[in-house]
């Protein structure tokens, strides 16, 4: 039995149409205890998708939003990692690749505490989960307390952050690293071309690409790139998913680390809500912020770059990942100002294009249609909208919010869109597009604003942390 969806809906006709369309997507993609990203192409539960989906789903059903995160974190490994896919055993193996029989998590990951009765992948995705948990709690604190939601989630989130900040500090500089492009979320970004060039691809006949059954080849990764992804995943699996094993790919990514910082602030709030000491999390967030600026900030490029840990150098590729640190409280003022100028410049077109692209418009590697090599993604623009608002750029945030809402509705809640035209690309009726559209619409309707930091001062953690003024629904 499922609970009714009783949240209030907007009254304006266009808003009502968008609201109903987004809600329909989330209802159709709901699988009883979690939400698939889309029909066909993504038939299982994905980690950061579920976090974004929970943020929007709270506007329809707080119980479902809580269950989304609870289900995902039940698949957590003993070493703390939250896997990037939790497989539905009812889905045929051939429906998606790499499938459970490729990852072999319960066997290959047994020494690291992989679940025995749940099959997962062995890699991770960006850590949005504590932020999502806090936003879901804030929407209905009374229900959250009655159900013990934070009590269940907090130890899982703490173990997740410990995993990212201790064994995954592969560079020794205080940041978490990714060992596969899929872990960075922006899977097919040109930012990975240089480190991937060192990887020998898996033979083409050794696997079958199920993604091409549901998506146009011109909008998906090339066979060469996919072969390298398969090789990296197979090598990691064959090493027992140990982070101490030699690897061909290890990168510190600014988006992943920015989301970890935002979630560490949220974990401080969660801990304080439960009567604990928030200061260890605030100190870790501060250390991560310092390391982010020290290791990944490029004054010459006016944005954050990824660091290739092989040669230990910054990668020159300019992806939207380098703008996402706008989400971080306490960034130096000159860094915030420069990031906004870069976002508004010719490379990313904030304020002039419908949405910010995933890669530098002026770079020869830019492709407006191919997966993460240029199309605009709704989660990236949601993060940028939140970052702009956090740092007091209200007009820019309002304009971006309206653009996201128009593009989400017009594209049929597409997975991603052409950044110039807004034309739909990838799959349609995509979960996080619908969910984040709901969230932005609800915020606009309620007049929500995040307070701006005082000029020349670090933001107050209690006043400016994302979600600090989230409205509460009875």
Tab-separated table of C-alpha atoms in Angstrom, residues 16 37 40 46 82 114 147 167 193 197 229 249 278 281 289 295 308 346 380 388 464:
chain	number	residue	atom	x	y	z
A	16	UNK	CA	-0.094	23.627	-12.718
A	37	UNK	CA	15.811	7.594	-13.456
A	40	UNK	CA	14.097	1.676	-20.461
A	46	UNK	CA	21.127	5.239	-9.191
A	82	UNK	CA	27.338	4.015	-1.183
A	114	UNK	CA	29.504	-5.491	0.199
A	147	UNK	CA	9.789	8.005	11.994
A	167	UNK	CA	40.645	5.945	1.923
A	193	UNK	CA	40.043	12.527	-22.286
A	197	UNK	CA	44.067	8.035	-23.085
A	229	UNK	CA	35.050	2.629	-19.032
A	249	UNK	CA	42.658	6.662	-13.546
A	278	UNK	CA	28.315	19.812	14.894
A	281	UNK	CA	31.753	18.351	10.612
A	289	UNK	CA	37.124	24.075	1.360
A	295	UNK	CA	44.485	22.243	-5.163
A	308	UNK	CA	44.955	14.270	-12.612
A	346	UNK	CA	31.355	33.380	-23.624
A	380	UNK	CA	24.012	21.137	-12.843
A	388	UNK	CA	24.077	31.918	-6.954
A	464	UNK	CA	23.414	30.710	4.862
